[in-house]
Coordinates of C-alpha atoms and ligand atoms in Angstrom, one line a residue:
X193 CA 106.5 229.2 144.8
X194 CA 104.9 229.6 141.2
X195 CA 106.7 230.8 138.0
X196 CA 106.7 234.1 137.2
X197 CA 104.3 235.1 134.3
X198 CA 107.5 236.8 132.6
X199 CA 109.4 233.7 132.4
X200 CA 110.5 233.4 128.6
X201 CA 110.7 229.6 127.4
X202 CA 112.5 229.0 124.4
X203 CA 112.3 225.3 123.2
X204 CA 115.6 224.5 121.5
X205 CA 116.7 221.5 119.0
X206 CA 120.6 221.7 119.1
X207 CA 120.5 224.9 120.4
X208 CA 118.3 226.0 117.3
X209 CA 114.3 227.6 117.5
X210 CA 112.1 224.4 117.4
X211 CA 110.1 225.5 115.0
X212 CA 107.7 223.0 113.5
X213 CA 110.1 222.1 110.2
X214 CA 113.1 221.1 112.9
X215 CA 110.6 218.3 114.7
X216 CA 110.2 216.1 111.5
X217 CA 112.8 214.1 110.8
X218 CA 113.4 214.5 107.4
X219 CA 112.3 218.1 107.1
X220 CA 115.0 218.8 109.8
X221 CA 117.8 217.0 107.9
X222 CA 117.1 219.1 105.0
X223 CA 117.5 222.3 107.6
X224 CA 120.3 221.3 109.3
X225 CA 122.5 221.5 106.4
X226 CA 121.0 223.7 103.5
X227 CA 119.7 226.4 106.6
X228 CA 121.6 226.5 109.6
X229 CA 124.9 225.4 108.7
X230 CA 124.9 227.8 105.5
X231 CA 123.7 230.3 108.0
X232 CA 127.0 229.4 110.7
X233 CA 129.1 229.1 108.4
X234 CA 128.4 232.8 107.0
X235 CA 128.8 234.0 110.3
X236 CA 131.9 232.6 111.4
X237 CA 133.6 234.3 108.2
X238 CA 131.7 237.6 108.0
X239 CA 130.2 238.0 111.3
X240 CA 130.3 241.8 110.8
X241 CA 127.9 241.5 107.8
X242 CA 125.3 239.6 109.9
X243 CA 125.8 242.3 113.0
X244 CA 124.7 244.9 110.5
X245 CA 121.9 243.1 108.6
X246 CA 120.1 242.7 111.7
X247 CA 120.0 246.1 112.5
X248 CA 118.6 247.0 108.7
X249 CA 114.9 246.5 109.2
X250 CA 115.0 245.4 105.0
X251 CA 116.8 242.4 105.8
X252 CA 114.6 241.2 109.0
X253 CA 113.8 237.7 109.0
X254 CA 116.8 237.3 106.3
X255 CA 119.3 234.9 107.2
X256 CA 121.6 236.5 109.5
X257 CA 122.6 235.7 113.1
X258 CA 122.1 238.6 115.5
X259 CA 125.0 237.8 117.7
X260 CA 126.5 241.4 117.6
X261 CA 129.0 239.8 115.4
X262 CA 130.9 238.9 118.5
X263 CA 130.4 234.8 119.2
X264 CA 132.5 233.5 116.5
X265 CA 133.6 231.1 118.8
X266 CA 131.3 229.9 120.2
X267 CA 128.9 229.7 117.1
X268 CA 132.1 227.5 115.4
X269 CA 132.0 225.3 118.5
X270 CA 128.5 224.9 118.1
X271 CA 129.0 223.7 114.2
X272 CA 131.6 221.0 114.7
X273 CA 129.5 219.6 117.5
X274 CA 126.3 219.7 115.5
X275 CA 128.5 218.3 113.2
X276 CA 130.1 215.7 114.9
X277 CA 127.0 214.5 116.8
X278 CA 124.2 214.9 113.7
X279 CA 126.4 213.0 111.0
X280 CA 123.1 210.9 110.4
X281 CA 121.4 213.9 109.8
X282 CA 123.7 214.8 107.1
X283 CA 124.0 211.9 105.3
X284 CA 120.2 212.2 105.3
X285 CA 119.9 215.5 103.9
X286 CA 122.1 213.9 101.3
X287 CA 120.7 210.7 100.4
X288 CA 117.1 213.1 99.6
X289 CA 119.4 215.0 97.4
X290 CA 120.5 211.7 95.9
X291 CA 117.4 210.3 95.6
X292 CA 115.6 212.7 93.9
X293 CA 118.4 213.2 91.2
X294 CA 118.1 209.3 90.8
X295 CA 114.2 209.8 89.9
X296 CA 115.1 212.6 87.7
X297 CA 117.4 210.4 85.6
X298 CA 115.8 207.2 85.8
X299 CA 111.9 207.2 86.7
X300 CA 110.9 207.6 82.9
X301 CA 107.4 206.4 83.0
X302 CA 108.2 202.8 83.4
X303 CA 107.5 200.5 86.2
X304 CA 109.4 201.7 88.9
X305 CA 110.0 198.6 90.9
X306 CA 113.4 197.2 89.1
X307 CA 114.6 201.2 90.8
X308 CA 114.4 200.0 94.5
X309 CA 117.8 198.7 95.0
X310 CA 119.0 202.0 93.8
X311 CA 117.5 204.0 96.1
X312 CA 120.5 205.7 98.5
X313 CA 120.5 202.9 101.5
X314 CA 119.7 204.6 104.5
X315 CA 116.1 205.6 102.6
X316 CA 115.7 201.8 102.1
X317 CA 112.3 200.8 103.5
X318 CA 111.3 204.6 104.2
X319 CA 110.1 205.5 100.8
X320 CA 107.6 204.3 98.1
X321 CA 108.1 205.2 94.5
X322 CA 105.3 206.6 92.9
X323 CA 104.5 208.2 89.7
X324 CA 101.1 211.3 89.5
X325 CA 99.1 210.3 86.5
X326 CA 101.2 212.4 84.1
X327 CA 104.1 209.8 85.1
X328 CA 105.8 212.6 87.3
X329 CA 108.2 210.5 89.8
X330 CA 108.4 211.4 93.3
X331 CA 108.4 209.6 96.9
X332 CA 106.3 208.9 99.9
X333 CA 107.8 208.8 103.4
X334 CA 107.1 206.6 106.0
X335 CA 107.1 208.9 108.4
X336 CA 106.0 207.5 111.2
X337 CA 108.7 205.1 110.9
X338 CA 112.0 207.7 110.9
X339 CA 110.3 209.2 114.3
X340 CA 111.1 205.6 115.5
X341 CA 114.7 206.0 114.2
X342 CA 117.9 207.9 115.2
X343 CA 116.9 210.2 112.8
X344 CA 114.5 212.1 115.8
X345 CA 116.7 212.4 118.6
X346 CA 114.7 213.6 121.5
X347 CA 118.4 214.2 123.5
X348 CA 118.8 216.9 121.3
X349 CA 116.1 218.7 122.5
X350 CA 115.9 221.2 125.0
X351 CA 114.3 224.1 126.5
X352 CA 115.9 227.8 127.9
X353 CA 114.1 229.6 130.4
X354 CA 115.0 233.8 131.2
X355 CA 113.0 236.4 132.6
X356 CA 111.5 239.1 129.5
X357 CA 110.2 242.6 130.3
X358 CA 109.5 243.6 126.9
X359 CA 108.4 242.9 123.2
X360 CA 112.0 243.5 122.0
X361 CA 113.3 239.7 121.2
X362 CA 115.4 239.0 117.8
X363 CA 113.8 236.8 115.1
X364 CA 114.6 233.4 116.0
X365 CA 114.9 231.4 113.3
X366 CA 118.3 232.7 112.1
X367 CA 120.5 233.0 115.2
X368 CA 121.1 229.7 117.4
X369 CA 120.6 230.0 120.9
X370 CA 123.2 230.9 122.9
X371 CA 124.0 230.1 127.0
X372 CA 124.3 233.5 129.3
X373 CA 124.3 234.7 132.5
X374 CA 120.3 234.9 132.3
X375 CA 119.5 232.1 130.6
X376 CA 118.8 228.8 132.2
X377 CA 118.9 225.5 130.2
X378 CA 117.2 222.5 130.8
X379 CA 118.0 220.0 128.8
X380 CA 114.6 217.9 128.8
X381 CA 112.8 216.2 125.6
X382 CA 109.6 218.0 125.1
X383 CA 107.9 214.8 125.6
X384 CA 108.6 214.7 129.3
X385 CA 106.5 215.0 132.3
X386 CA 108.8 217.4 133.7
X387 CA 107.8 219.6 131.0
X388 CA 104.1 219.9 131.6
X389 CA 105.4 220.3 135.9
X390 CA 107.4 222.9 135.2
X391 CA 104.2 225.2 132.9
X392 CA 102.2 224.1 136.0
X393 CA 103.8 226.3 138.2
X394 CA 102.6 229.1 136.3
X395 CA 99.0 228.6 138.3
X396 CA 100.0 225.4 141.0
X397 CA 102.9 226.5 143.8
X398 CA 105.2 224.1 145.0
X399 CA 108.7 223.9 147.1
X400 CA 112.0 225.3 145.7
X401 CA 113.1 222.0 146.3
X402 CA 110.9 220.2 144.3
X403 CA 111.2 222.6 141.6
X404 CA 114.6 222.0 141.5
X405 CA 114.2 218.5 141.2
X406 CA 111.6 219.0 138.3
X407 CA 114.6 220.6 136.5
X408 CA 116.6 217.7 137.7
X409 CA 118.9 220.7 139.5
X410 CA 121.0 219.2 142.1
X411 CA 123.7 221.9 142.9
X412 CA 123.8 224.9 144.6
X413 CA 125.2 228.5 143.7
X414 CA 124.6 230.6 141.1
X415 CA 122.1 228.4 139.5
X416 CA 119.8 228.3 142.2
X417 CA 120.0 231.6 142.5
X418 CA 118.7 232.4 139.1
X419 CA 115.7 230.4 139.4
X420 CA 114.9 231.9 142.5
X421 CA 114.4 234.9 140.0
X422 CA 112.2 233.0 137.9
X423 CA 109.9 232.3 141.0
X424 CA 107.6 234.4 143.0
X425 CA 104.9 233.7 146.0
X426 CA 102.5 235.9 144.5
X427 CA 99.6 233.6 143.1
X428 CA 98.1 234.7 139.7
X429 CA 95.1 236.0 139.2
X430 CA 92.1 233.5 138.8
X431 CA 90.5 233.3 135.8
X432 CA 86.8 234.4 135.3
X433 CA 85.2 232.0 132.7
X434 CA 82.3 233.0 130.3
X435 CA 79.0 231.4 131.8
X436 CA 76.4 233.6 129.1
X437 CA 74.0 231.9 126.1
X438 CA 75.8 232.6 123.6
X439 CA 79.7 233.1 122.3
X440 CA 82.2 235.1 124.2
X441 CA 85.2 235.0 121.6
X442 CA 88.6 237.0 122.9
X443 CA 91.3 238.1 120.1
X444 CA 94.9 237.5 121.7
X445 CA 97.0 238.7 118.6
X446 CA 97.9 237.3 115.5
X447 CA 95.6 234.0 114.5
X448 CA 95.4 233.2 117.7
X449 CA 91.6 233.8 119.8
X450 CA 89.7 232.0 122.0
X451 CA 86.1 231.1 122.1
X452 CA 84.0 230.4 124.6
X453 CA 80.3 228.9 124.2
X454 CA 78.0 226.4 126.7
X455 CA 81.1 225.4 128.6
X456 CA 83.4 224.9 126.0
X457 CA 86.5 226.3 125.2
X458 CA 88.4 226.6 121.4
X459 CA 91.7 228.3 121.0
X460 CA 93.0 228.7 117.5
X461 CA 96.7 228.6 116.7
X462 CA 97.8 229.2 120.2
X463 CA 100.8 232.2 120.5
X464 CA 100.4 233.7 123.8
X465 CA 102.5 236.8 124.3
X466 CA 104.1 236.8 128.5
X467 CA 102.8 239.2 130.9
X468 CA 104.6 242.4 131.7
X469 CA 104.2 246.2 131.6
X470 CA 103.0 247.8 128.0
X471 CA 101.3 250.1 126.7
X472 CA 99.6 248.1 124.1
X473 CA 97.1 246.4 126.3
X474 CA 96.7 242.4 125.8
X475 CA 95.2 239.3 126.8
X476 CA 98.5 237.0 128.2
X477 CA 99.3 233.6 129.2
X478 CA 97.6 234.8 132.7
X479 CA 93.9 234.8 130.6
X480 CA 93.8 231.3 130.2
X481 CA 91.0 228.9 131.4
X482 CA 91.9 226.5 133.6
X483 CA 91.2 224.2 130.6
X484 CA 90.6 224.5 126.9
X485 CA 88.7 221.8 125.7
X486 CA 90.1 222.4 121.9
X487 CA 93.1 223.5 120.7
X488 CA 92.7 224.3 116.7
X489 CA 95.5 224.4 114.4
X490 CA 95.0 226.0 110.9
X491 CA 98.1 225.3 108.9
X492 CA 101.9 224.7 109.6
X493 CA 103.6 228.1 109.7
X494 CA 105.4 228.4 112.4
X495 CA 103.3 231.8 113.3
X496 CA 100.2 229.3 113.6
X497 CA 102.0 226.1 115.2
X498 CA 104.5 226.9 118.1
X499 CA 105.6 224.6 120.5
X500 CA 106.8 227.7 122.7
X501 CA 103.2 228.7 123.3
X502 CA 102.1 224.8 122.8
X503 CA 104.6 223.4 125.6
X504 CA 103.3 225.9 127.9
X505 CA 99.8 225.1 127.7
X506 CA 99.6 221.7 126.7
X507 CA 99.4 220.6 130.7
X508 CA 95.5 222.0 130.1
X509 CA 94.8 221.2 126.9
X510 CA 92.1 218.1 126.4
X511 CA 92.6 217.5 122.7
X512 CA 94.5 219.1 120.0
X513 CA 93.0 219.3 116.8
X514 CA 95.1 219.6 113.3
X515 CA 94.7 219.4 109.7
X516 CA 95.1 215.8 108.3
X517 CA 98.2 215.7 105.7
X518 CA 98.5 214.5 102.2
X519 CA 100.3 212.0 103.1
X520 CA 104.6 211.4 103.2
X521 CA 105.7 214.0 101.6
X522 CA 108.8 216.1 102.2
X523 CA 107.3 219.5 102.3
X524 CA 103.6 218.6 104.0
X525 CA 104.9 217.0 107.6
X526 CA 102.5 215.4 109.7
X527 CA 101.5 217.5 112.7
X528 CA 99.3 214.6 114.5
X529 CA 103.1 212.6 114.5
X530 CA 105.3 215.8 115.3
X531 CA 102.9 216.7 118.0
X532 CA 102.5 213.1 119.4
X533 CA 106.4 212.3 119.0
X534 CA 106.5 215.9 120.9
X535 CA 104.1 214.3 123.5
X536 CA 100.8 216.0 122.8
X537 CA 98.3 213.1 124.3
X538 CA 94.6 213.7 122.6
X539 CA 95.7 214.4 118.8
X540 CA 93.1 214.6 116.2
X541 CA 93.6 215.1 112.2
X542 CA 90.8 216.2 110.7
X543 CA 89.6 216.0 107.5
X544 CA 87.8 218.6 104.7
X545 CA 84.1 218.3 106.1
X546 CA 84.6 216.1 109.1
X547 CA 82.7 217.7 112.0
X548 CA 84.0 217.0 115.7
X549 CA 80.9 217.3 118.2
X550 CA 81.3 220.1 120.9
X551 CA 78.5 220.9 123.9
X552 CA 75.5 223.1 121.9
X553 CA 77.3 223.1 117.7
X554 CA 80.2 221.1 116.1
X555 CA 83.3 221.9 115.0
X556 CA 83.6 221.6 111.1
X557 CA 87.3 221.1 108.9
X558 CA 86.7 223.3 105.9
X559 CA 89.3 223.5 102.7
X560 CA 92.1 226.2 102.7
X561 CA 93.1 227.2 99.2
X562 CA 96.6 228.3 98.3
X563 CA 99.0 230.3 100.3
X564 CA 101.8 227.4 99.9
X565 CA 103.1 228.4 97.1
X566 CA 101.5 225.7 94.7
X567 CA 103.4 222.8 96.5
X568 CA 101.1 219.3 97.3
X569 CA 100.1 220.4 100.8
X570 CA 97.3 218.5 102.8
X571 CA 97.9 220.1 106.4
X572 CA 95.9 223.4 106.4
X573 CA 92.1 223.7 107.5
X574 CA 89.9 226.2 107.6
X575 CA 87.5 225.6 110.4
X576 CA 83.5 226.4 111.3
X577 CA 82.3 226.6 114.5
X578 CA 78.5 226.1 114.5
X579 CA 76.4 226.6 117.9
X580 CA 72.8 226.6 117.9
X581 CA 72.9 229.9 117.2
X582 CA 75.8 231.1 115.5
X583 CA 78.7 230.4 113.1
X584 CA 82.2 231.5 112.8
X585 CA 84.6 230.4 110.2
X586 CA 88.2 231.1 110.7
X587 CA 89.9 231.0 107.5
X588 CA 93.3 232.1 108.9
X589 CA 95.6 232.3 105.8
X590 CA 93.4 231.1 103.1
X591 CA 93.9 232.5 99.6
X592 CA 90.8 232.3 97.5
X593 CA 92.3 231.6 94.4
X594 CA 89.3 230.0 93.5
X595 CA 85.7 231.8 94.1
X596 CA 83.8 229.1 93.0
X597 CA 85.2 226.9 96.3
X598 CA 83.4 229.7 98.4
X599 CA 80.2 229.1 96.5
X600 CA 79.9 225.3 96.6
X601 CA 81.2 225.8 100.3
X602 CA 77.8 228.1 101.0
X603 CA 75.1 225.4 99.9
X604 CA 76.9 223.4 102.7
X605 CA 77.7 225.6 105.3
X606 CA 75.3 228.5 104.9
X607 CA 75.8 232.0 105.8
X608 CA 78.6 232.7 108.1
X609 CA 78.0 234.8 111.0
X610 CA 81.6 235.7 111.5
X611 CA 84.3 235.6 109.3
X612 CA 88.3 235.7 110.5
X613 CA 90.2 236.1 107.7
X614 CA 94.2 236.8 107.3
X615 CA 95.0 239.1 104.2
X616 CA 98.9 238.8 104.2
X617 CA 98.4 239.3 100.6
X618 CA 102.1 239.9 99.8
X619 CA 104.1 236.9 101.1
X620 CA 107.6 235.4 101.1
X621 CA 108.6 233.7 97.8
X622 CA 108.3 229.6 98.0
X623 CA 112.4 229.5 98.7
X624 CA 111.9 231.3 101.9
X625 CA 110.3 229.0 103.8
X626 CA 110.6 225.8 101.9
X627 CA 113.9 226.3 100.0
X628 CA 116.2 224.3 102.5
X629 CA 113.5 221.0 100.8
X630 CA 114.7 222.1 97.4
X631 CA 117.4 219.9 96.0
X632 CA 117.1 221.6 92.2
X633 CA 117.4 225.6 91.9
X634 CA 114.3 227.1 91.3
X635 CA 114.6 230.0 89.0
X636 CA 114.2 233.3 90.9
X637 CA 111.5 234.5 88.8
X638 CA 109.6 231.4 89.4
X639 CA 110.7 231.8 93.2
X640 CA 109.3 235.2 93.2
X641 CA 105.8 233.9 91.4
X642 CA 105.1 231.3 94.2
X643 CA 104.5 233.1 97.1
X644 CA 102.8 232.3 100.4
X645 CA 100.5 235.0 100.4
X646 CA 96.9 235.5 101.8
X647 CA 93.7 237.1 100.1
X648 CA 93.8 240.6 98.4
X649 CA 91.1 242.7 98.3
X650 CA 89.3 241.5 95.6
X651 CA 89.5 237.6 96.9
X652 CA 88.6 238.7 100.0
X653 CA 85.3 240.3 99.4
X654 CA 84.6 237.7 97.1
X655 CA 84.6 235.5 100.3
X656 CA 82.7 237.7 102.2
X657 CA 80.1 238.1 99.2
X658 CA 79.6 233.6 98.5
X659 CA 79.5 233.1 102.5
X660 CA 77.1 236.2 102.7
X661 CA 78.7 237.2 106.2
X662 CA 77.5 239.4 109.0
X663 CA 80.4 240.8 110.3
X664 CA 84.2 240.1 109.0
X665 CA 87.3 240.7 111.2
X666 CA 91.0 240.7 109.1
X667 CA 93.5 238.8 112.1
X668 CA 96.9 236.6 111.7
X669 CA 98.2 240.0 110.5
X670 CA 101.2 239.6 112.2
X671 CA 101.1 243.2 113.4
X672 CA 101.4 242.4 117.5
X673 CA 105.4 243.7 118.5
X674 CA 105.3 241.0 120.8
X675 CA 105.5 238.6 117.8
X676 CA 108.2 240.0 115.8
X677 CA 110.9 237.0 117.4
X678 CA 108.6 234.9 114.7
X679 CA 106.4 236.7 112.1
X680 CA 109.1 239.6 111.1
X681 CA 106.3 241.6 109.4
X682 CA 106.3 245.0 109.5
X683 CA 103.4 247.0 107.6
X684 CA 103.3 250.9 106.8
X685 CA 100.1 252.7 105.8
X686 CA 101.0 251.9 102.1
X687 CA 101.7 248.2 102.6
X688 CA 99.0 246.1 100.3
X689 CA 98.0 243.7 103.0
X690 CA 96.8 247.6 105.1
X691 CA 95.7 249.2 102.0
X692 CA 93.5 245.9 100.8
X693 CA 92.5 245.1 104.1
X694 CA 91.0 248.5 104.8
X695 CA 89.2 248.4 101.6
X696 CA 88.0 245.3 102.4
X697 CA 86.6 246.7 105.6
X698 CA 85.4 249.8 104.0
X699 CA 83.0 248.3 101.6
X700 CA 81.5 246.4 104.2
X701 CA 80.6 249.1 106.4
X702 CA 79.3 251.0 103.4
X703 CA 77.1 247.8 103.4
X704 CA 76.3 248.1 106.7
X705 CA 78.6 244.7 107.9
X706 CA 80.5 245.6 110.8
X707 CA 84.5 244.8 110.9
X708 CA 87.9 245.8 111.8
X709 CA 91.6 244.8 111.7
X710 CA 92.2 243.0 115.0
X711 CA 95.1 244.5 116.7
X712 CA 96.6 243.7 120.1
X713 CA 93.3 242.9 122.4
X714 CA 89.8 242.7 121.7
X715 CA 86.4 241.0 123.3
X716 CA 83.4 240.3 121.6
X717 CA 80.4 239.1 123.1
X718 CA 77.4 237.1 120.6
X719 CA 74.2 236.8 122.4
Ligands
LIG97 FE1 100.5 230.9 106.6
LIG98 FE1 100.2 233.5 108.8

């Protein structure tokens, strides 16, 4: 039997979305208590103001649990055991919050070393001290160290599997998992073998027996009966690879496309919508190659980096390339240790102008400017992909705060071919995303300056003008339905990012360079 190609996988962290920020260590701390537990404990005493804060399309991807306001219970139950069992966590969470206040009273511009023994104990041996050159204090973590610790607990980690039939899913980050008659949980780390058998089955058949001890199923009943509804005898349909000269590139919604060129295969930020009846036609986890070569990640958002789509595939995946970070700090995680930790085999971090070799080109890092709301952020790359003939640049969310960057770029690089470029040009304020890392109030109006927000128009075709590019295609709009559980964006005709992004597009077709705004499904062939 193989799995059915509507079999939704939901990896979970204490019954929480594993998105990227709930993976680190010390980034997940810091979520634990100043996200999820603010968001609980909301719920448990107003769960009627979440039930109707869901439904008010203003207040989508806000912080309210869409539980219908009716698991009180069972959302209390799951506090005082995250609680209970994640008292490490807390006291971790805490001892940032003390540190940082320590460096704020103490780290004056003197040496820093007499400050050691002061720092809370249980950071001990995981930070260094540092000042900037404008004696600014502020800490690197050893990282790689506190994935060794108890502070990643891979037994906390889970995944939930239930048939879907439709884009309708509720954002995911604000409302905790819950078990039902649908679901089925298998409590496995993501690292695990069983992991990559289980995604197999979605092209490989095997026994219902050996499935069940993949899952490490031994009873009988009810739960065997629902994952006999996950499973089906029908084989999928086999994949036609691209055999041409030149590029075959396919757009599968949001940033995420794969290329094709002499026997190579590139996908960029992987986020695969399931396969089931639509009308809005798309490419689905049942267009995949048997292998991609290279996996590309552009930045950690969780609508570029998600281990949902990234667990499924990662059985024929060959390497996985990511931006290298800056370095131990708290708001830039490193994605080659969260993906290896996560047990992602062939991780590569590359650097600004590193080039990775590929059959017929290479594979360039370029710099990504802005769209992280000013904070010291090392782990976003644009990337170039040169063959012999062409080249493509995917910028994803890059904000070109900075022209001049573009023109230094093009005495390297030369004209681009094809540009990919995100214009999400309004953005969430900096507390949004990074606000549970915050242990001092930010002002709102400063909140409200720092956004991460993509190109505008006038950035934009100021990129399209220094690369002097052929054609230019806006993507990583967020506009697919089948990606609301994660992106929450939802544009009308006045929106800026649509009323920039068509501009954008209509002054290059006044100039004669095709374009468009990628939406749902799209195949374009470079000879
Ligand atoms: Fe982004
Ligand atoms: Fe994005």
């Amino acid at each position: 039997m193989y799995l059915r190609q509507n079999v939704q996988v939901e990896p979970l962290v204490d019954q929480w979305y594993a998105w990227p920020h709930l993976l680190s260590p010390a980034t997940a701390a810091r979520n634990i208590t100043e996200r999820h537990m603010k968001i609980m404990d909301s719920y448990i005493s107003a769960p009627q103001i979440h039930a109707n804060a869901v439904k008010n399309p203003k207040m989508l991807a806000g912080p309210f649990t869409d539980h219908d306001g009716k698991r009180v219970n069972e959302i209390k139950a799951l506090r005082d055991r995250i609680k209970q069992e994640r008292a490490h966590m807390f006291e971790l969470s805490k001892a940032f919050q003390a540190l940082e206040d320590y460096l704020r009273t103490k780290a004056k511009g003197y040496s820093l070393q007499p400050l050691y023994p002061g720092i809370p104990a249980i950071l001990r041996g995981y930070v260094e001290l540092v000042y900037d050159l404008n004696n600014h204090p502020s800490y690197k973590l050893v990282e790689a160290l506190l994935y060794k610790s108890k502070y990643y607990d891979r037994s906390a980690q889970s995944v939930m599997l239930s048939l879907t039939a439709s884009d309708d899913r509720p954002f995911v980050l604000s409302t905790p998992r819950l078990p039902d008659d649908r679901s089925l949980h298998v409590q496995a780390p993501f690292c695990h073998d069983s992991v990559d058998q289980l995604f197999q089955l979605k092209s490989v058949s095997r026994e219902f027996k050996e499935i069940k001890e993949i899952l490490g199923m031994n009873g009988n009943g009810k739960q065997d009966e629902l994952l006999r509804s996950f499973l089906t005898e029908e084989p999928p349909k086999p994949y036609k690879p691209y055999t041409g000269t030149g590029v075959r590139w396919r757009y599968f919604g949001h940033a995420c496309i794969l290329i094709e060129t002499g026997g190579t295969s590139i996908m960029f930020d992987p986020m695969l919508s399931y396969t089931y009846e639509s009308n809005i036609s798309r490419y689905t986890y049942n267009d995949l190659p048997d292998c991609i070569d290279y996996v590309l990640i552009t930045h950690n958002h969780q609508d570029h980096i998600l281990f949902e789509t990234l667990l499924q595939i990662r059985h024929k995946v060959k390497h996985i390339i990511v931006p290298r970070n800056s370095g131990g700090f708290l708001q830039d995680p490193s994605l080659e240790l969260m993906l290896k930790n996560a047990g992602f085999k062939q991780v590569l971090s590359l650097d600004i102008m590193q080039e990775v070799p590929i059959n017929n080109g290479t594979i360039v890092g370029l710099p990504f400017f802005g769209e992280h709301s000013d904070l010291s952020i090392g782990t976003k790359l644009a990337y170039l992909i040169r063959t012999k003939k062409h080249s493509l640049m995917f910028a994803a969310d890059s904000c070109n705060i900075e022209p001049k960057l573009y023109a230094h770029l093009h005495r390297e690089i030369g004209d681009v071919d094809a540009l990919f470029l995100g214009m999400e040009c309004d953005g969430a304020p900096l507390t949004w995303l990074y606000g549970p890392l915050l242990t001092q109030r930010i002002e709102r109006a400063m909140d409200e300056s720092r956004r991460l927000a993509g190109s505008n128009y006038e950035q934009a075709i100021s990129m399209v003008n220094e690369l002097n590019c052929k054609e230019v295609y806006v993507y990583a709009m967020g506009q697919e339905p089948w990606l609301n559980y994660i992106s929450s964006l939802k544009y009308t005709e006045t929106s800026r990012p649509i009323v920039d992004s068509n501009r954008l597009l209509e002054t290059c077709r006044d100039r004669g360079i095709p374009g468009e705004r990628l939406f749902g499904e799209r195949e374009i062939l470079m000879d």
